[in-house]
Tab-separated table of C-alpha atoms and ligand atoms in Angstrom:
chain	number	residue	atom	x	y	z
A	1	MET	CA	0.019	-0.219	0.272
A	2	ALA	CA	2.032	2.414	1.107
A	3	ASP	CA	4.412	1.308	-2.247
A	4	ASN	CA	1.846	3.053	-4.222
A	5	ILE	CA	1.099	5.390	-2.527
A	6	HIS	CA	4.623	6.345	-3.339
A	7	SER	CA	4.511	5.523	-7.055
A	8	SER	CA	1.111	7.338	-7.862
A	9	ALA	CA	2.667	10.741	-5.948
A	10	ALA	CA	5.963	10.219	-8.253
A	11	VAL	CA	3.825	9.853	-11.481
A	12	THR	CA	1.675	12.918	-10.618
A	13	ASN	CA	5.184	15.320	-9.640
A	14	VAL	CA	6.459	13.670	-13.268
A	15	ILE	CA	2.954	14.945	-15.398
A	16	ARG	CA	3.847	18.413	-13.714
A	17	ASP	CA	7.657	18.630	-14.432
A	18	GLU	CA	6.728	17.766	-17.634
A	19	LEU	CA	3.655	20.399	-17.659
A	20	ILE	CA	5.787	23.152	-16.139
A	21	ALA	CA	9.130	22.267	-18.676
A	22	GLY	CA	6.118	22.398	-22.079
A	23	LEU	CA	5.344	25.242	-20.877
A	24	CYS	CA	8.121	27.156	-20.335
A	25	ALA	CA	10.346	26.199	-23.840
A	26	PRO	CA	10.688	29.433	-25.375
A	27	THR	CA	8.393	27.279	-28.176
A	28	ALA	CA	4.951	26.485	-24.966
A	29	SER	CA	3.845	23.261	-26.029
A	30	THR	CA	1.248	20.334	-24.142
A	31	SER	CA	0.881	16.944	-24.746
A	32	PRO	CA	-2.201	16.493	-26.515
A	33	LYS	CA	-3.328	13.487	-23.912
A	34	TYR	CA	-4.236	17.053	-21.574
A	35	LEU	CA	-7.125	18.068	-23.814
A	36	TYR	CA	-9.334	14.762	-22.389
A	37	ASP	CA	-10.387	14.941	-18.797
A	38	ALA	CA	-13.747	14.438	-18.618
A	39	LEU	CA	-15.519	17.580	-20.441
A	40	GLY	CA	-12.627	17.617	-22.715
A	41	SER	CA	-13.356	13.509	-23.850
A	42	LYS	CA	-17.227	14.924	-24.847
A	43	LEU	CA	-16.181	17.816	-26.777
A	44	PHE	CA	-14.319	15.020	-28.682
A	45	GLU	CA	-17.482	12.900	-29.303
A	46	ALA	CA	-19.078	16.060	-29.581
A	47	ILE	CA	-16.606	16.893	-31.925
A	48	CYS	CA	-17.252	13.587	-34.392
A	49	GLU	CA	-20.821	14.646	-35.325
A	50	LEU	CA	-19.586	17.485	-36.638
A	51	PRO	CA	-20.696	18.342	-40.194
A	52	GLU	CA	-16.541	19.314	-40.645
A	53	TYR	CA	-15.327	17.190	-38.901
A	54	TYR	CA	-15.148	13.718	-41.491
A	55	PRO	CA	-12.609	11.320	-39.843
A	56	THR	CA	-14.964	9.191	-37.730
A	57	ARG	CA	-17.796	9.382	-40.198
A	58	THR	CA	-16.042	8.516	-42.950
A	59	GLU	CA	-14.189	5.214	-41.462
A	60	ALA	CA	-17.199	3.670	-40.174
A	61	ALA	CA	-18.349	4.375	-43.603
A	62	ILE	CA	-15.801	2.670	-44.813
A	63	PHE	CA	-15.421	-0.310	-42.288
A	64	GLU	CA	-19.360	-0.562	-43.105
A	65	ARG	CA	-19.237	-0.910	-46.889
A	66	HIS	CA	-16.116	-3.157	-47.610
A	67	GLY	CA	-16.903	-4.743	-43.816
A	68	ASP	CA	-17.003	-8.583	-45.858
A	69	ASP	CA	-13.814	-7.935	-47.656
A	70	ILE	CA	-12.255	-6.224	-44.774
A	71	ALA	CA	-13.377	-10.217	-42.305
A	72	ALA	CA	-12.419	-12.080	-45.424
A	73	SER	CA	-8.614	-10.537	-45.473
A	74	VAL	CA	-8.124	-11.014	-41.735
A	75	GLY	CA	-10.228	-14.479	-41.087
A	76	ALA	CA	-12.141	-15.247	-38.004
A	77	GLY	CA	-10.878	-16.309	-34.283
A	78	ALA	CA	-7.773	-13.437	-34.503
A	79	THR	CA	-6.909	-11.945	-30.533
A	80	LEU	CA	-8.543	-8.583	-31.403
A	81	ILE	CA	-6.131	-6.166	-29.456
A	82	ASP	CA	-7.967	-2.948	-29.289
A	83	LEU	CA	-5.492	0.273	-28.671
A	84	GLY	CA	-7.858	3.294	-27.008
A	85	ALA	CA	-10.561	0.908	-26.585
A	86	GLY	CA	-12.568	3.482	-24.351
A	87	ASN	CA	-16.195	2.299	-24.566
A	88	CYS	CA	-15.315	-0.063	-27.085
A	89	ALA	CA	-18.022	0.534	-29.452
A	90	LYS	CA	-16.279	0.736	-32.869
A	91	ALA	CA	-14.737	-3.104	-32.172
A	92	ALA	CA	-17.986	-4.159	-31.391
A	93	ARG	CA	-19.745	-3.511	-34.411
A	94	LEU	CA	-16.540	-5.732	-36.264
A	95	PHE	CA	-17.325	-8.776	-33.195
A	96	PRO	CA	-19.987	-10.241	-35.990
A	97	LEU	CA	-18.090	-9.700	-39.145
A	98	LEU	CA	-14.726	-10.555	-37.547
A	99	ALA	CA	-15.420	-13.513	-34.975
A	100	PRO	CA	-12.473	-13.119	-32.726
A	101	SER	CA	-11.176	-15.665	-29.985
A	102	GLN	CA	-10.099	-12.834	-27.994
A	103	TYR	CA	-10.977	-9.099	-26.889
A	104	VAL	CA	-8.765	-7.338	-25.734
A	105	PRO	CA	-9.469	-3.363	-25.126
A	106	ILE	CA	-6.904	-1.441	-24.265
A	107	ASP	CA	-7.651	2.230	-22.731
A	108	ILE	CA	-6.069	4.244	-19.854
A	109	SER	CA	-9.126	4.575	-18.074
A	110	ALA	CA	-9.880	1.122	-16.803
A	111	ASP	CA	-12.758	1.979	-14.577
A	112	PHE	CA	-14.739	2.595	-18.052
A	113	LEU	CA	-13.230	-0.253	-19.984
A	114	HIS	CA	-14.407	-2.691	-17.610
A	115	ALA	CA	-17.974	-0.864	-17.082
A	116	ALA	CA	-18.028	-1.443	-21.050
A	117	VAL	CA	-16.596	-4.606	-20.923
A	118	THR	CA	-19.431	-6.799	-18.071
A	119	GLN	CA	-21.800	-5.198	-20.735
A	120	LEU	CA	-20.124	-6.573	-24.114
A	121	GLY	CA	-19.628	-10.190	-22.464
A	122	ARG	CA	-23.206	-10.764	-21.985
A	123	GLN	CA	-23.827	-9.723	-25.558
A	124	PHE	CA	-20.987	-12.047	-27.283
A	125	PRO	CA	-20.840	-15.246	-24.277
A	126	ASP	CA	-18.367	-17.007	-27.348
A	127	ILE	CA	-15.520	-13.950	-27.277
A	128	ALA	CA	-13.093	-14.431	-23.817
A	129	MET	CA	-12.751	-10.283	-22.821
A	130	LEU	CA	-9.244	-9.371	-21.406
A	131	PRO	CA	-9.802	-5.487	-20.138
A	132	LEU	CA	-6.500	-3.933	-19.756
A	133	GLY	CA	-6.147	-0.319	-17.974
A	134	MET	CA	-2.467	0.720	-19.334
A	135	ASP	CA	-0.621	3.213	-21.234
A	136	PHE	CA	0.258	1.856	-24.577
A	137	SER	CA	2.221	4.522	-26.023
A	138	ALA	CA	4.694	4.169	-22.686
A	139	THR	CA	4.818	0.413	-23.049
A	140	LEU	CA	3.236	-2.603	-25.318
A	141	ASP	CA	4.345	-5.525	-22.516
A	142	LEU	CA	1.613	-7.381	-22.773
A	143	PRO	CA	0.351	-9.613	-19.694
A	144	PRO	CA	0.644	-13.254	-20.771
A	145	ALA	CA	-3.155	-13.787	-20.481
A	146	VAL	CA	-2.919	-12.443	-23.748
A	147	SER	CA	-3.742	-15.217	-25.894
A	148	ARG	CA	-0.301	-15.188	-28.565
A	149	THR	CA	-2.482	-16.810	-31.736
A	150	ARG	CA	-2.751	-14.869	-34.430
A	151	ARG	CA	-2.841	-11.061	-32.701
A	152	LEU	CA	-4.777	-8.172	-34.558
A	153	PHE	CA	-3.789	-4.664	-32.879
A	154	PHE	CA	-6.848	-2.362	-33.996
A	155	TYR	CA	-5.745	1.195	-33.891
A	156	PRO	CA	-8.929	3.190	-35.670
A	157	GLY	CA	-9.920	6.547	-35.984
A	158	SER	CA	-6.378	7.936	-37.012
A	159	SER	CA	-4.961	8.120	-33.684
A	160	ILE	CA	-1.367	7.246	-35.162
A	161	GLY	CA	-1.609	10.823	-36.289
A	162	ASN	CA	-0.690	12.183	-33.189
A	163	PHE	CA	2.493	10.920	-33.383
A	164	PRO	CA	5.275	12.749	-35.718
A	165	PRO	CA	6.374	10.368	-38.004
A	166	ASP	CA	9.239	8.617	-36.752
A	167	GLU	CA	7.447	7.869	-33.089
A	168	ALA	CA	4.794	6.554	-35.002
A	169	LEU	CA	7.687	4.816	-36.997
A	170	ALA	CA	8.667	3.188	-33.724
A	171	PHE	CA	5.120	2.822	-32.342
A	172	LEU	CA	4.466	0.983	-35.075
A	173	ARG	CA	7.597	-1.104	-34.641
A	174	ARG	CA	6.554	-2.144	-30.622
A	175	MET	CA	3.281	-3.646	-32.795
A	176	ARG	CA	5.518	-5.823	-34.641
A	177	GLU	CA	7.644	-6.879	-32.010
A	178	ALA	CA	4.477	-7.872	-29.979
A	179	ASP	CA	4.206	-10.519	-33.163
A	180	GLY	CA	1.218	-8.696	-34.272
A	181	ASP	CA	-1.074	-7.622	-37.508
A	182	LEU	CA	-2.488	-4.174	-37.828
A	183	LEU	CA	-6.133	-2.949	-38.705
A	184	ILE	CA	-5.139	0.623	-38.647
A	185	GLY	CA	-7.310	3.887	-39.630
A	186	VAL	CA	-5.358	6.846	-41.298
A	187	ASP	CA	-6.492	10.184	-42.401
A	188	LEU	CA	-5.221	10.969	-45.660
A	189	VAL	CA	-3.530	14.200	-47.207
A	190	LYS	CA	-6.391	16.158	-48.639
A	191	ASP	CA	-7.750	19.610	-50.492
A	192	HIS	CA	-6.415	21.996	-47.228
A	193	ALA	CA	-9.783	23.867	-47.036
A	194	VAL	CA	-11.250	20.686	-46.091
A	195	LEU	CA	-8.651	19.763	-43.131
A	196	ASP	CA	-8.543	23.203	-41.909
A	197	ALA	CA	-12.223	23.346	-41.173
A	198	ALA	CA	-12.566	20.166	-39.471
A	199	TYR	CA	-10.305	21.129	-36.921
A	200	ASP	CA	-12.152	24.656	-36.626
A	201	ASP	CA	-15.505	24.453	-37.383
A	202	ALA	CA	-18.017	27.411	-37.489
A	203	LEU	CA	-19.746	26.889	-34.345
A	204	GLY	CA	-16.455	26.414	-32.214
A	205	VAL	CA	-16.818	22.594	-30.436
A	206	THR	CA	-13.268	22.287	-31.903
A	207	ALA	CA	-12.247	25.608	-29.736
A	208	SER	CA	-13.837	24.788	-27.233
A	209	PHE	CA	-12.295	21.206	-26.726
A	210	ASN	CA	-8.628	23.433	-27.556
A	211	LEU	CA	-9.238	25.855	-24.492
A	212	ASN	CA	-10.853	23.618	-22.108
A	213	LEU	CA	-7.367	22.175	-22.018
A	214	LEU	CA	-6.278	25.552	-19.368
A	215	ASN	CA	-9.586	24.237	-17.621
A	216	HIS	CA	-7.381	20.587	-16.680
A	217	LEU	CA	-3.880	22.736	-16.582
A	218	ASN	CA	-5.613	25.159	-14.003
A	219	ARG	CA	-6.767	21.710	-12.136
A	220	LEU	CA	-3.762	19.416	-13.051
A	221	LEU	CA	-0.940	22.476	-11.539
A	222	GLY	CA	-3.420	24.687	-9.166
A	223	ALA	CA	-2.748	27.837	-12.486
A	224	ASP	CA	-4.679	30.475	-13.292
A	225	PHE	CA	-5.546	30.279	-17.210
A	226	ASN	CA	-8.042	32.945	-17.925
A	227	LEU	CA	-9.519	31.460	-21.003
A	228	ARG	CA	-10.994	34.174	-22.675
A	229	GLU	CA	-7.752	35.405	-22.181
A	230	TRP	CA	-7.016	32.284	-25.663
A	231	ARG	CA	-8.328	31.738	-28.634
A	232	HIS	CA	-7.761	28.376	-31.139
A	233	ARG	CA	-6.108	28.168	-33.816
A	234	GLY	CA	-6.064	24.777	-35.743
A	235	PHE	CA	-4.947	25.121	-39.576
A	236	PHE	CA	-3.195	22.388	-41.737
A	237	ASN	CA	0.607	23.441	-42.047
A	238	PRO	CA	1.478	21.066	-45.472
A	239	GLN	CA	5.297	21.275	-45.072
A	240	GLN	CA	4.671	19.202	-42.329
A	241	SER	CA	2.178	17.151	-43.667
A	242	ARG	CA	0.088	17.676	-40.344
A	243	ILE	CA	-3.075	19.656	-38.779
A	244	GLU	CA	-1.617	21.196	-35.991
A	245	MET	CA	-3.079	23.093	-32.639
A	246	HIS	CA	-2.583	25.934	-30.504
A	247	LEU	CA	-3.447	28.066	-27.942
A	248	GLU	CA	-3.194	32.121	-28.953
A	249	ALA	CA	-2.450	35.131	-26.396
A	250	ARG	CA	-5.084	37.273	-26.880
A	251	ARG	CA	-3.151	39.980	-25.337
A	252	ASP	CA	-0.104	39.698	-22.707
A	253	THR	CA	-0.669	38.210	-20.071
A	254	LEU	CA	0.666	36.912	-17.266
A	255	VAL	CA	-0.101	33.009	-15.799
A	256	ARG	CA	0.823	31.662	-12.460
A	257	TRP	CA	0.645	28.206	-11.135
A	258	GLN	CA	1.648	26.568	-7.605
A	259	GLY	CA	6.139	27.477	-8.280
A	260	GLY	CA	5.995	29.478	-11.127
A	261	GLU	CA	4.341	31.546	-13.213
A	262	ARG	CA	4.688	32.255	-17.418
A	263	ARG	CA	4.114	35.384	-18.954
A	264	PHE	CA	2.735	35.649	-22.974
A	265	GLY	CA	3.494	38.385	-25.444
A	266	GLU	CA	-0.109	39.086	-27.577
A	267	GLY	CA	-0.080	36.005	-30.228
A	268	GLU	CA	2.082	34.043	-28.690
A	269	ARG	CA	1.318	30.192	-28.810
A	270	ILE	CA	1.203	27.342	-26.688
A	271	HIS	CA	0.838	24.766	-29.097
A	272	THR	CA	-1.635	21.418	-28.316
A	273	GLU	CA	-1.748	18.839	-30.691
A	274	ASN	CA	-0.605	18.431	-34.294
A	275	SER	CA	-2.368	14.893	-36.200
A	276	TYR	CA	-0.328	14.475	-38.984
A	277	LYS	CA	-1.979	13.513	-42.223
A	278	TYR	CA	-0.624	10.904	-44.979
A	279	THR	CA	-0.421	9.986	-48.614
A	280	PRO	CA	-0.905	6.075	-49.449
A	281	ASP	CA	2.006	5.721	-50.525
A	282	GLY	CA	3.300	7.632	-47.529
A	283	PHE	CA	2.168	5.275	-44.975
A	284	ALA	CA	3.210	1.632	-47.135
A	285	GLY	CA	6.435	3.282	-47.242
A	286	LEU	CA	5.845	3.398	-42.905
A	287	LEU	CA	4.650	0.048	-42.428
A	288	ARG	CA	7.309	-1.459	-44.627
A	289	ARG	CA	9.899	-0.231	-42.760
A	290	ALA	CA	8.120	-1.654	-39.184
A	291	GLY	CA	8.346	-4.897	-40.492
A	292	TYR	CA	4.603	-4.687	-42.104
A	293	GLN	CA	3.850	-5.707	-45.511
A	294	PRO	CA	0.600	-3.507	-46.365
A	295	ALA	CA	-1.583	-6.692	-46.998
A	296	HIS	CA	-5.133	-4.284	-48.282
A	297	VAL	CA	-6.203	-1.114	-48.711
A	298	TRP	CA	-9.461	0.288	-48.012
A	299	THR	CA	-10.984	4.188	-49.082
A	300	ASP	CA	-13.910	5.989	-49.504
A	301	GLU	CA	-14.700	7.109	-52.540
A	302	ARG	CA	-12.898	10.595	-52.166
A	303	ASP	CA	-9.912	9.078	-50.876
A	304	TRP	CA	-10.030	11.588	-47.897
A	305	PHE	CA	-9.616	8.115	-45.068
A	306	MET	CA	-8.341	4.946	-45.302
A	307	VAL	CA	-8.219	1.472	-43.576
A	308	CYS	CA	-5.214	-0.529	-44.080
A	309	HIS	CA	-4.884	-4.863	-42.926
A	310	ALA	CA	-1.186	-5.221	-42.758
A	311	ARG	CA	0.423	-8.746	-41.976
A	312	ARG	CA	3.464	-8.923	-40.807
A	313	SER	CA	6.780	-9.397	-43.393
B	1	AVJ	C1	-8.064	11.176	-31.863
B	1	AVJ	C2	-6.289	12.325	-32.696
B	1	AVJ	C3	-7.358	11.128	-34.305
B	1	AVJ	O1	-6.846	14.253	-34.615
B	1	AVJ	O2	-8.176	14.116	-35.538
B	1	AVJ	C4	-9.808	15.963	-33.021
B	1	AVJ	C5	-8.396	14.546	-32.172
B	1	AVJ	N1	-8.691	16.831	-32.369
B	1	AVJ	N2	-10.363	17.499	-33.546
B	1	AVJ	C6	-7.380	14.201	-34.821
B	1	AVJ	C7	-9.327	16.274	-32.662
B	1	AVJ	C8	-8.962	18.078	-32.613
B	1	AVJ	C9	-8.317	13.323	-33.275
B	1	AVJ	N3	-7.645	12.235	-32.619
């Protein structure tokens, strides 16, 4: 018990130190994971329903339209390892098609996961369920209870886009080392106006999602960010092939937190998220370098998004 208390205090300090280092850097930045407090997760769900935010519904349409093909490529009886499973809804929709033998949803938020899995277990009694509460971006060291037969990592939603390409490669290699094939959703480069609108919507939900990060920082650090002094920026950077989200100071402002402070000049920014967009060839190259052969690729009719099944090479 004492050990647990000690280690959770240490984690809190690590989070504090990481956040403060990011805020004090010449170009301030924070990790996108801090966008997802309880309200942030709800705002992200709202983003997925926006007319401008195409990725979620485009990916769903690909699974809907090509489900039989995808199932034929993957085959029944896999060990389906769902990275960032959340409420498990995306994977559950594939159960009737993929008929996995074991389902292993992984998410940082373990409580949420256990509730979802209890429900699912009643619906699909033939699928063994093993929910794991862990930070899969830190390690893919899976416990021995995870079956070794025909592991398939399921990584939908273009979450891979949050990693810069070198880190995406390292992450893909870790899945390869864990002896898994891959079913992954990847957002594609497209008309810049479409990309800009998806991350700066007319209703301002993405702006709220981004600004809410400051509420979260205020709680985590005991900081005094005033949300009214900041504005959302979300745009495509074609040189880096990524969406960038920033929070920009509307005027000179001093932000204080327990044990420190920083002045932000008018127009100065905190970089809060990157979301990389790939070409099909660019992503295939990444897969090959990670030890995968892209077996099958499915896209929508506008080629806005792709779902890829990759086997170990
Ligand atoms: C959850 C990382 C896939 O990059 O599109 C949506 C997050 N940020 N709108 C994305 C997000 C702003 C989303 N991912």
